[in-house]
Amino acid sequence: MIGSIDTSHVLHADMKKTIPTVKRGEGIYLYDVHGKRYLDGSSGPVACNLGHGIKEIAEVLASQAEEVAFVYRTQFTNEPIEKFAGLLAEMAPGDLNRVFFVNSGSEATEMAIKIARQYYLEQGKVKKEWVVSRWLSYHGMTLGALSLSGHVARRRDYVNTLLPYPKIPACYCYRCPFANTYPDCQVACARKLKETIQMTGSEYFSAFIAEPVVGAAGGAISSPPEYFRIIRDTCDELDILLIADEVMTGFGRTGKNFAIEHWDVTPDIIAFAKGASAGYYPLAGVIVSEKIYQTLRSGTGKFIPGHTFSGTPLAGAIGVKVMEYMKQHDVVGNVVRLERYLMAQLKSLYKHATVGDVRGKGFLTGVEFVRDQKTKEPFANKEWGKVSNLIVQKAFDKGLIIYPGGGTVDGHRGDHILIGPPLTIRKEEIDELIFILDETIKEIEGMVC
Ligand SMILES: Cc1ncc(COP(=O)(O)O)c(C=O)c1O
């Protein structure tokens, strides 16, 4: 049998379980080789923003590959990548208008901190190298990106190898790390940034990085309206750069081109990936401000980091096509029109005793599960494993794909799921998603309560 875990040569994430072999995708649905249909309620890992099987995007891949697929960025530039960079400069907030391309979100966040480092080196501020980030965050799996990540389960096996960058507590109102309540808290979690940097000395720090809405590590945790304004002011005061990790939130996912726009704040660097190509090709990068660009250009004028596949014609052609498709089909408008409906349907799940919190922005939403709705007591990890995994597996069996997560309580306990359907989903498809999720929770609740 194709893909059987006993005969497959692929090293699969779970080496004890055979997963279905996919055959094709169409719209928000995927079909396996046996014809079973799955509603892609998480756009894979919140990447396939336009859904599957769009022929006109596939055709661009073929025609660009016929013309020229690859050139090396130090030898040639190319028309598609130049055009795509121009579109990104138009979309990005403020004067963020220079783009460096890579191939994954992890490379993008690492590239962002390398640019921050160079920005200060060019000014002779040679000690400015460390980066502050937050607990309950995910910035990627390569070692630099993992050093930034406050995702306990993903860090645990590599702790001695990771860089000891400091982390401030998460902004997580449902379980406030300071046991405060908003607005009485005066957003103490944001103010912690200044204290943390000053304890060591701002001369050692180059940047602060955060996801505007926390994805994998937190299950769509957002923050109060003042949060990023306080962070921005602190960065300016202490002369460090603000990096918005928009790998999951970019390109309309939360109802704006970039999620940081909800806070009316302009970062110095945006890291992007996933939605840039909507999964049709590996494509990621960083968009930097004119201030950073001019400092590099008027200094050494050289930027050394990069990868073989940085900024190829194929990547550029897909990026341009995806942006055109989004505009033609008013994809971000669809999120804005349906986000309240999706949230209202998700909130109807509070009728289940195990649904503790429903949250998110736009089409990046999450549900956190608890043993007790009032006390917010989390599930203990039992012999049947994590509740979030049980829910995700049961939903999958019923033909709904959602994304599991955990550890928001203390790095280990805590169960949540991410729901992030393609941005093109229709109202009746949201109803189908909610129907399967509702049934799933009912069944798992019967098992674990
Ligand atoms: C916010 C964020 N940053 C970085 C990454 C890493 O991206 P990649 O898996 O493409 O390396 C992810 C992946 O989920 C992410 O959600």
GROMACS .gro file of C-alpha atoms and ligand atoms in nm:
model
  465
    1MET     CA    1   0.000   0.000   0.000
    2ILE     CA    2   0.136   0.345  -0.096
    3GLY     CA    3   0.245   0.541   0.208
    4SER     CA    4   0.213   0.250   0.454
    5ILE     CA    5   0.425   0.335   0.757
    6ASP     CA    6   0.589  -0.010   0.739
    7THR     CA    7   0.709   0.021   0.380
    8SER     CA    8   0.738   0.398   0.318
    9HIS     CA    9   1.086   0.544   0.264
   10VAL     CA   10   0.967   0.882   0.384
   11LEU     CA   11   1.057   0.964   0.742
   12HIS     CA   12   0.712   1.062   0.862
   13ALA     CA   13   0.630   1.285   1.161
   14ASP     CA   14   0.456   0.994   1.330
   15MET     CA   15   0.652   0.677   1.252
   16LYS     CA   16   0.390   0.455   1.413
   17LYS     CA   17   0.088   0.564   1.215
   18THR     CA   18  -0.005   0.544   0.848
   19ILE     CA   19  -0.168   0.864   0.729
   20PRO     CA   20  -0.385   0.888   0.417
   21THR     CA   21  -0.228   0.957   0.078
   22VAL     CA   22  -0.373   1.265  -0.083
   23LYS     CA   23  -0.481   1.256  -0.447
   24ARG     CA   24  -0.610   1.601  -0.532
   25GLY     CA   25  -0.750   1.925  -0.399
   26GLU     CA   26  -1.035   2.146  -0.509
   27GLY     CA   27  -1.138   2.464  -0.331
   28ILE     CA   28  -1.147   2.410   0.044
   29TYR     CA   29  -1.150   2.029   0.004
   30LEU     CA   30  -0.879   1.763  -0.025
   31TYR     CA   31  -0.945   1.408  -0.151
   32ASP     CA   32  -0.737   1.102  -0.064
   33VAL     CA   33  -0.661   0.811  -0.298
   34HIS     CA   34  -0.973   0.630  -0.175
   35GLY     CA   35  -1.192   0.927  -0.261
   36LYS     CA   36  -1.255   1.035   0.097
   37ARG     CA   37  -1.318   1.411   0.121
   38TYR     CA   38  -1.163   1.640   0.385
   39LEU     CA   39  -1.265   1.999   0.455
   40ASP     CA   40  -0.937   2.186   0.503
   41GLY     CA   41  -1.036   2.383   0.811
   42SER     CA   42  -0.680   2.492   0.889
   43SER     CA   43  -0.546   2.555   0.536
   44GLY     CA   44  -0.287   2.286   0.619
   45PRO     CA   45  -0.063   2.466   0.871
   46VAL     CA   46  -0.250   2.793   0.797
   47ALA     CA   47  -0.075   2.825   0.460
   48CYS     CA   48  -0.313   2.735   0.176
   49ASN     CA   49  -0.497   3.064   0.195
   50LEU     CA   50  -0.670   3.033  -0.144
   51GLY     CA   51  -0.767   2.668  -0.123
   52HIS     CA   52  -0.651   2.392  -0.352
   53GLY     CA   53  -0.627   2.309  -0.721
   54ILE     CA   54  -0.644   2.656  -0.874
   55LYS     CA   55  -0.552   2.591  -1.237
   56GLU     CA   56  -0.456   2.946  -1.333
   57ILE     CA   57  -0.194   2.951  -1.054
   58ALA     CA   58  -0.058   2.610  -1.161
   59GLU     CA   59  -0.033   2.734  -1.519
   60VAL     CA   60   0.189   3.022  -1.411
   61LEU     CA   61   0.430   2.769  -1.259
   62ALA     CA   62   0.447   2.578  -1.586
   63SER     CA   63   0.487   2.879  -1.814
   64GLN     CA   64   0.747   3.050  -1.594
   65ALA     CA   65   0.947   2.725  -1.566
   66GLU     CA   66   0.949   2.701  -1.947
   67GLU     CA   67   1.080   3.055  -1.981
   68VAL     CA   68   1.334   3.048  -1.697
   69ALA     CA   69   1.289   2.875  -1.360
   70PHE     CA   70   1.606   2.965  -1.176
   71VAL     CA   71   1.878   3.225  -1.173
   72TYR     CA   72   2.121   3.299  -0.895
   73ARG     CA   73   2.049   3.628  -0.721
   74THR     CA   74   2.409   3.760  -0.731
   75GLN     CA   75   2.430   3.702  -1.108
   76PHE     CA   76   2.087   3.815  -1.235
   77THR     CA   77   1.778   3.980  -1.110
   78ASN     CA   78   1.452   3.878  -1.283
   79GLU     CA   79   1.129   4.043  -1.387
   80PRO     CA   80   0.882   3.839  -1.176
   81ILE     CA   81   1.071   3.891  -0.849
   82GLU     CA   82   1.115   4.264  -0.918
   83LYS     CA   83   0.741   4.293  -0.984
   84PHE     CA   84   0.649   4.093  -0.674
   85ALA     CA   85   0.878   4.306  -0.453
   86GLY     CA   86   0.703   4.615  -0.590
   87LEU     CA   87   0.361   4.473  -0.502
   88LEU     CA   88   0.479   4.391  -0.149
   89ALA     CA   89   0.615   4.745  -0.105
   90GLU     CA   90   0.270   4.880  -0.203
   91MET     CA   91   0.091   4.646   0.040
   92ALA     CA   92   0.318   4.686   0.340
   93PRO     CA   93   0.251   4.958   0.599
   94GLY     CA   94   0.459   5.277   0.631
   95ASP     CA   95   0.783   5.294   0.438
   96LEU     CA   96   0.853   4.920   0.445
   97ASN     CA   97   0.949   4.885   0.084
   98ARG     CA   98   1.262   4.675   0.033
   99VAL     CA   99   1.231   4.298   0.021
  100PHE     CA  100   1.474   4.011   0.064
  101PHE     CA  101   1.343   3.668  -0.037
  102VAL     CA  102   1.390   3.327   0.125
  103ASN     CA  103   1.196   3.000   0.117
  104SER     CA  104   1.040   2.937   0.456
  105GLY     CA  105   0.908   3.117   0.759
  106SER     CA  106   1.202   3.000   0.969
  107GLU     CA  107   1.447   3.148   0.720
  108ALA     CA  108   1.243   3.470   0.717
  109THR     CA  109   1.259   3.525   1.094
  110GLU     CA  110   1.631   3.438   1.095
  111MET     CA  111   1.689   3.678   0.807
  112ALA     CA  112   1.502   3.949   1.000
  113ILE     CA  113   1.738   3.921   1.298
  114LYS     CA  114   2.045   3.915   1.068
  115ILE     CA  115   1.928   4.238   0.904
  116ALA     CA  116   1.869   4.393   1.248
  117ARG     CA  117   2.223   4.294   1.343
  118GLN     CA  118   2.370   4.447   1.028
  119TYR     CA  119   2.167   4.766   1.075
  120TYR     CA  120   2.348   4.828   1.403
  121LEU     CA  121   2.688   4.706   1.282
  122GLU     CA  122   2.674   4.962   1.002
  123GLN     CA  123   2.631   5.230   1.272
  124GLY     CA  124   2.925   5.101   1.476
  125LYS     CA  125   2.694   4.976   1.754
  126VAL     CA  126   2.873   4.643   1.758
  127LYS     CA  127   2.734   4.509   2.086
  128LYS     CA  128   2.372   4.524   1.967
  129GLU     CA  129   2.305   4.160   1.881
  130TRP     CA  130   2.052   3.998   2.115
  131VAL     CA  131   1.684   3.971   2.034
  132VAL     CA  132   1.394   3.967   2.281
  133SER     CA  133   1.085   3.760   2.208
  134ARG     CA  134   0.788   3.621   2.405
  135TRP     CA  135   0.686   3.299   2.567
  136LEU     CA  136   0.394   3.131   2.385
  137SER     CA  137   0.539   3.215   2.046
  138TYR     CA  138   0.661   3.028   1.741
  139HIS     CA  139   0.909   3.171   1.494
  140GLY     CA  140   1.038   2.855   1.325
  141MET     CA  141   1.225   2.531   1.368
  142THR     CA  142   1.577   2.613   1.245
  143LEU     CA  143   1.806   2.677   1.540
  144GLY     CA  144   1.813   3.058   1.519
  145ALA     CA  145   1.437   3.079   1.474
  146LEU     CA  146   1.381   2.821   1.748
  147SER     CA  147   1.599   3.030   1.982
  148LEU     CA  148   1.343   3.309   1.934
  149SER     CA  149   1.049   3.075   1.985
  150GLY     CA  150   0.875   3.044   2.319
  151HIS     CA  151   0.724   2.708   2.228
  152VAL     CA  152   0.829   2.475   2.508
  153ALA     CA  153   0.750   2.142   2.338
  154ARG     CA  154   0.941   2.232   2.022
  155ARG     CA  155   1.242   2.375   2.211
  156ARG     CA  156   1.282   2.106   2.475
  157ASP     CA  157   1.518   1.869   2.289
  158TYR     CA  158   1.758   2.143   2.178
  159VAL     CA  159   1.783   2.368   2.482
  160ASN     CA  160   2.163   2.342   2.511
  161THR     CA  161   2.210   2.432   2.145
  162LEU     CA  162   1.976   2.730   2.139
  163LEU     CA  163   2.087   3.090   2.188
  164PRO     CA  164   1.987   3.214   2.535
  165TYR     CA  165   1.781   3.510   2.413
  166PRO     CA  166   1.557   3.655   2.687
  167LYS     CA  167   1.179   3.620   2.664
  168ILE     CA  168   0.904   3.831   2.814
  169PRO     CA  169   0.575   3.676   2.931
  170ALA     CA  170   0.303   3.626   2.675
  171CYS     CA  171   0.012   3.864   2.636
  172TYR     CA  172  -0.256   3.607   2.720
  173CYS     CA  173  -0.560   3.763   2.885
  174TYR     CA  174  -0.744   3.431   2.932
  175ARG     CA  175  -0.464   3.314   3.165
  176CYS     CA  176  -0.277   3.635   3.243
  177PRO     CA  177   0.084   3.552   3.346
  178PHE     CA  178   0.058   3.834   3.603
  179ALA     CA  179  -0.286   3.721   3.727
  180ASN     CA  180  -0.421   4.062   3.622
  181THR     CA  181  -0.738   4.165   3.443
  182TYR     CA  182  -0.755   4.401   3.147
  183PRO     CA  183  -0.782   4.704   3.156
  184ASP     CA  184  -0.680   4.735   3.525
  185CYS     CA  185  -0.353   4.563   3.435
  186GLN     CA  186  -0.243   4.867   3.231
  187VAL     CA  187  -0.101   4.613   2.989
  188ALA     CA  188   0.181   4.515   3.226
  189CYS     CA  189   0.289   4.242   2.982
  190ALA     CA  190   0.385   4.503   2.720
  191ARG     CA  191   0.564   4.717   2.979
  192LYS     CA  192   0.777   4.416   3.074
  193LEU     CA  193   0.979   4.465   2.754
  194LYS     CA  194   1.145   4.783   2.881
  195GLU     CA  195   1.234   4.632   3.217
  196THR     CA  196   1.379   4.317   3.056
  197ILE     CA  197   1.602   4.511   2.817
  198GLN     CA  198   1.715   4.763   3.075
  199MET     CA  199   1.819   4.492   3.322
  200THR     CA  200   2.091   4.384   3.078
  201GLY     CA  201   2.140   4.712   2.894
  202SER     CA  202   1.981   4.821   2.568
  203GLU     CA  203   2.328   4.845   2.409
  204TYR     CA  204   2.318   4.463   2.381
  205PHE     CA  205   1.984   4.437   2.199
  206SER     CA  206   1.899   4.477   1.833
  207ALA     CA  207   1.532   4.376   1.811
  208PHE     CA  208   1.207   4.256   1.959
  209ILE     CA  209   1.007   4.001   1.759
  210ALA     CA  210   0.642   3.902   1.802
  211GLU     CA  211   0.351   3.750   1.611
  212PRO     CA  212   0.067   4.006   1.605
  213VAL     CA  213  -0.174   3.716   1.663
  214VAL     CA  214  -0.002   3.410   1.813
  215GLY     CA  215  -0.056   3.106   1.592
  216ALA     CA  216   0.078   2.757   1.661
  217ALA     CA  217   0.202   2.824   2.015
  218GLY     CA  218  -0.110   2.994   2.145
  219GLY     CA  219  -0.412   2.908   1.933
  220ALA     CA  220  -0.491   3.257   1.794
  221ILE     CA  221  -0.410   3.472   2.097
  222SER     CA  222  -0.454   3.842   2.027
  223SER     CA  223  -0.369   4.141   2.247
  224PRO     CA  224  -0.543   4.459   2.369
  225PRO     CA  225  -0.550   4.775   2.153
  226GLU     CA  226  -0.264   4.946   2.343
  227TYR     CA  227  -0.027   4.651   2.336
  228PHE     CA  228   0.177   4.713   2.023
  229ARG     CA  229   0.177   5.093   2.067
  230ILE     CA  230   0.351   5.042   2.405
  231ILE     CA  231   0.592   4.795   2.242
  232ARG     CA  232   0.662   5.034   1.951
  233ASP     CA  233   0.734   5.326   2.189
  234THR     CA  234   0.966   5.107   2.398
  235CYS     CA  235   1.158   4.997   2.090
  236ASP     CA  236   1.201   5.360   1.980
  237GLU     CA  237   1.306   5.474   2.326
  238LEU     CA  238   1.564   5.198   2.366
  239ASP     CA  239   1.685   5.204   2.004
  240ILE     CA  240   1.586   4.852   1.905
  241LEU     CA  241   1.396   4.736   1.597
  242LEU     CA  242   1.045   4.594   1.601
  243ILE     CA  243   1.001   4.279   1.390
  244ALA     CA  244   0.646   4.163   1.316
  245ASP     CA  245   0.641   3.791   1.242
  246GLU     CA  246   0.354   3.781   0.991
  247VAL     CA  247   0.441   3.435   0.862
  248MET     CA  248   0.098   3.305   0.962
  249THR     CA  249  -0.096   3.631   0.986
  250GLY     CA  250   0.007   3.802   0.662
  251PHE     CA  251  -0.183   3.840   0.334
  252GLY     CA  252  -0.535   3.888   0.462
  253ARG     CA  253  -0.553   3.607   0.717
  254THR     CA  254  -0.684   3.842   0.989
  255GLY     CA  255  -0.882   4.071   0.757
  256LYS     CA  256  -0.596   4.315   0.685
  257ASN     CA  257  -0.298   4.273   0.453
  258PHE     CA  258  -0.077   4.247   0.761
  259ALA     CA  259  -0.218   4.183   1.108
  260ILE     CA  260  -0.002   4.446   1.279
  261GLU     CA  261  -0.221   4.706   1.101
  262HIS     CA  262  -0.500   4.626   1.351
  263TRP     CA  263  -0.286   4.806   1.611
  264ASP     CA  264  -0.207   5.098   1.382
  265VAL     CA  265   0.163   5.044   1.438
  266THR     CA  266   0.438   5.023   1.177
  267PRO     CA  267   0.713   4.771   1.250
  268ASP     CA  268   1.067   4.809   1.115
  269ILE     CA  269   1.069   4.463   0.958
  270ILE     CA  270   0.794   4.221   0.852
  271ALA     CA  271   0.876   3.851   0.814
  272PHE     CA  272   0.634   3.676   0.575
  273ALA     CA  273   0.583   3.330   0.420
  274LYS     CA  274   0.281   3.094   0.391
  275GLY     CA  275   0.009   3.319   0.239
  276ALA     CA  276   0.259   3.484   0.001
  277SER     CA  277   0.231   3.182  -0.228
  278ALA     CA  278  -0.076   3.027  -0.062
  279GLY     CA  279   0.115   2.699  -0.066
  280TYR     CA  280   0.169   2.685  -0.442
  281TYR     CA  281   0.550   2.723  -0.407
  282PRO     CA  282   0.800   2.774  -0.122
  283LEU     CA  283   0.816   3.152  -0.088
  284ALA     CA  284   0.903   3.374   0.208
  285GLY     CA  285   1.096   3.686   0.291
  286VAL     CA  286   1.140   4.005   0.488
  287ILE     CA  287   1.020   4.356   0.409
  288VAL     CA  288   1.236   4.626   0.566
  289SER     CA  289   1.193   4.998   0.619
  290GLU     CA  290   1.361   5.264   0.410
  291LYS     CA  291   1.558   5.368   0.723
  292ILE     CA  292   1.715   5.021   0.748
  293TYR     CA  293   1.776   4.997   0.374
  294GLN     CA  294   1.945   5.339   0.355
  295THR     CA  295   2.165   5.257   0.655
  296LEU     CA  296   2.286   4.936   0.488
  297ARG     CA  297   2.326   5.099   0.149
  298SER     CA  298   2.518   5.401   0.272
  299GLY     CA  299   2.735   5.174   0.488
  300THR     CA  300   2.903   4.871   0.338
  301GLY     CA  301   2.628   4.843   0.075
  302LYS     CA  302   2.660   4.465   0.092
  303PHE     CA  303   2.422   4.205   0.230
  304ILE     CA  304   2.590   3.865   0.267
  305PRO     CA  305   2.321   3.625   0.401
  306GLY     CA  306   2.093   3.445   0.158
  307HIS     CA  307   2.010   3.108   0.014
  308THR     CA  308   2.046   2.930  -0.319
  309PHE     CA  309   1.673   2.956  -0.380
  310SER     CA  310   1.636   3.321  -0.274
  311GLY     CA  311   1.422   3.523  -0.514
  312THR     CA  312   1.398   3.291  -0.812
  313PRO     CA  313   1.178   3.371  -1.116
  314LEU     CA  314   0.943   3.085  -1.023
  315ALA     CA  315   0.892   3.221  -0.673
  316GLY     CA  316   0.833   3.571  -0.808
  317ALA     CA  317   0.584   3.455  -1.071
  318ILE     CA  318   0.378   3.267  -0.812
  319GLY     CA  319   0.386   3.561  -0.572
  320VAL     CA  320   0.261   3.799  -0.840
  321LYS     CA  321  -0.013   3.558  -0.949
  322VAL     CA  322  -0.132   3.496  -0.592
  323MET     CA  323  -0.153   3.872  -0.526
  324GLU     CA  324  -0.346   3.925  -0.853
  325TYR     CA  325  -0.583   3.640  -0.768
  326MET     CA  326  -0.644   3.785  -0.422
  327LYS     CA  327  -0.729   4.124  -0.571
  328GLN     CA  328  -0.952   3.988  -0.850
  329HIS     CA  329  -1.151   3.771  -0.610
  330ASP     CA  330  -1.157   4.026  -0.325
  331VAL     CA  331  -1.021   3.759  -0.093
  332VAL     CA  332  -0.950   3.993   0.199
  333GLY     CA  333  -1.304   4.132   0.156
  334ASN     CA  334  -1.441   3.780   0.202
  335VAL     CA  335  -1.262   3.755   0.538
  336VAL     CA  336  -1.400   4.092   0.649
  337ARG     CA  337  -1.754   3.996   0.540
  338LEU     CA  338  -1.754   3.655   0.710
  339GLU     CA  339  -1.526   3.694   1.015
  340ARG     CA  340  -1.813   3.787   1.251
  341TYR     CA  341  -2.018   3.494   1.124
  342LEU     CA  342  -1.731   3.248   1.178
  343MET     CA  343  -1.667   3.384   1.529
  344ALA     CA  344  -2.038   3.370   1.620
  345GLN     CA  345  -2.058   3.007   1.507
  346LEU     CA  346  -1.745   2.920   1.704
  347LYS     CA  347  -1.884   3.093   2.013
  348SER     CA  348  -2.192   2.870   1.990
  349LEU     CA  349  -1.951   2.593   2.095
  350TYR     CA  350  -1.944   2.738   2.448
  351LYS     CA  351  -2.249   2.515   2.504
  352HIS     CA  352  -1.991   2.235   2.546
  353ALA     CA  353  -1.860   2.217   2.903
  354THR     CA  354  -1.501   2.170   2.781
  355VAL     CA  355  -1.484   2.482   2.565
  356GLY     CA  356  -1.300   2.736   2.778
  357ASP     CA  357  -1.207   3.013   2.537
  358VAL     CA  358  -1.290   3.100   2.177
  359ARG     CA  359  -1.064   3.367   2.027
  360GLY     CA  360  -0.890   3.508   1.724
  361LYS     CA  361  -0.901   3.767   1.449
  362GLY     CA  362  -1.040   3.728   1.100
  363PHE     CA  363  -0.991   3.371   0.984
  364LEU     CA  364  -0.720   3.292   1.240
  365THR     CA  365  -0.925   3.151   1.525
  366GLY     CA  366  -0.872   2.915   1.815
  367VAL     CA  367  -1.060   2.717   2.078
  368GLU     CA  368  -0.903   2.630   2.413
  369PHE     CA  369  -1.038   2.326   2.598
  370VAL     CA  370  -1.061   2.296   2.977
  371ARG     CA  371  -1.175   2.046   3.236
  372ASP     CA  372  -1.377   2.320   3.408
  373GLN     CA  373  -1.514   2.628   3.230
  374LYS     CA  374  -1.536   2.834   3.553
  375THR     CA  375  -1.197   2.759   3.709
  376LYS     CA  376  -1.023   2.714   3.368
  377GLU     CA  377  -0.858   2.401   3.507
  378PRO     CA  378  -0.676   2.234   3.217
  379PHE     CA  379  -0.685   1.865   3.134
  380ALA     CA  380  -0.406   1.654   3.279
  381ASN     CA  381  -0.218   1.448   3.020
  382LYS     CA  382  -0.386   1.109   3.057
  383GLU     CA  383  -0.328   0.766   2.913
  384TRP     CA  384  -0.537   0.868   2.609
  385GLY     CA  385  -0.297   1.152   2.531
  386LYS     CA  386  -0.372   1.518   2.488
  387VAL     CA  387  -0.734   1.623   2.445
  388SER     CA  388  -0.641   1.856   2.158
  389ASN     CA  389  -0.489   1.560   1.970
  390LEU     CA  390  -0.800   1.349   2.034
  391ILE     CA  391  -1.020   1.625   1.895
  392VAL     CA  392  -0.803   1.678   1.589
  393GLN     CA  393  -0.790   1.303   1.516
  394LYS     CA  394  -1.166   1.255   1.560
  395ALA     CA  395  -1.237   1.556   1.337
  396PHE     CA  396  -0.997   1.417   1.076
  397ASP     CA  397  -1.179   1.082   1.082
  398LYS     CA  398  -1.499   1.275   1.017
  399GLY     CA  399  -1.339   1.463   0.726
  400LEU     CA  400  -1.241   1.793   0.891
  401ILE     CA  401  -0.880   1.912   0.913
  402ILE     CA  402  -0.790   2.136   1.209
  403TYR     CA  403  -0.454   2.208   1.376
  404PRO     CA  404  -0.368   2.094   1.732
  405GLY     CA  405  -0.166   2.277   1.995
  406GLY     CA  406  -0.099   2.280   2.364
  407GLY     CA  407   0.112   2.397   2.652
  408THR     CA  408  -0.040   2.741   2.709
  409VAL     CA  409  -0.076   2.682   3.084
  410ASP     CA  410   0.284   2.597   3.179
  411GLY     CA  411   0.449   2.482   2.859
  412HIS     CA  412   0.300   2.133   2.901
  413ARG     CA  413  -0.064   2.147   3.013
  414GLY     CA  414  -0.327   2.320   2.804
  415ASP     CA  415  -0.516   2.212   2.491
  416HIS     CA  416  -0.619   2.421   2.197
  417ILE     CA  417  -0.698   2.393   1.828
  418LEU     CA  418  -0.648   2.639   1.546
  419ILE     CA  419  -0.923   2.690   1.291
  420GLY     CA  420  -0.798   2.883   0.989
  421PRO     CA  421  -0.985   2.785   0.672
  422PRO     CA  422  -0.887   2.911   0.327
  423LEU     CA  423  -0.976   3.280   0.300
  424THR     CA  424  -1.205   3.191   0.012
  425ILE     CA  425  -1.442   2.977   0.225
  426ARG     CA  426  -1.816   3.042   0.177
  427LYS     CA  427  -2.083   3.079   0.445
  428GLU     CA  428  -2.237   2.734   0.388
  429GLU     CA  429  -1.891   2.579   0.404
  430ILE     CA  430  -1.837   2.748   0.743
  431ASP     CA  431  -2.162   2.581   0.854
  432GLU     CA  432  -2.028   2.243   0.746
  433LEU     CA  433  -1.701   2.305   0.932
  434ILE     CA  434  -1.884   2.402   1.252
  435PHE     CA  435  -2.124   2.106   1.224
  436ILE     CA  436  -1.837   1.854   1.215
  437LEU     CA  437  -1.647   2.034   1.491
  438ASP     CA  438  -1.957   2.041   1.711
  439GLU     CA  439  -2.015   1.666   1.665
  440THR     CA  440  -1.647   1.599   1.731
  441ILE     CA  441  -1.637   1.793   2.058
  442LYS     CA  442  -1.958   1.621   2.173
  443GLU     CA  443  -1.803   1.277   2.117
  444ILE     CA  444  -1.465   1.354   2.275
  445GLU     CA  445  -1.632   1.522   2.570
  446GLY     CA  446  -1.824   1.202   2.635
  447MET     CA  447  -1.489   1.022   2.650
  448VAL     CA  448  -1.276   1.252   2.864
  449CYS     CA  449  -1.523   1.404   3.114
  450LIG     C1  450   0.452   3.278   1.306
  450LIG     C2  451   0.540   3.176   1.241
  450LIG     N1  452   0.670   3.205   1.219
  450LIG     C3  453   0.754   3.118   1.160
  450LIG     C4  454   0.710   2.995   1.121
  450LIG     C5  455   0.802   2.897   1.054
  450LIG     O1  456   0.768   2.883   0.921
  450LIG     P1  457   0.820   2.756   0.835
  450LIG     O2  458   0.749   2.638   0.887
  450LIG     O3  459   0.779   2.793   0.694
  450LIG     O4  460   0.966   2.750   0.850
  450LIG     C6  461   0.576   2.959   1.141
  450LIG     C7  462   0.526   2.827   1.101
  450LIG     O5  463   0.418   2.784   1.133
  450LIG     C8  464   0.489   3.052   1.203
  450LIG     O6  465   0.361   3.025   1.225
   0.00000   0.00000   0.00000
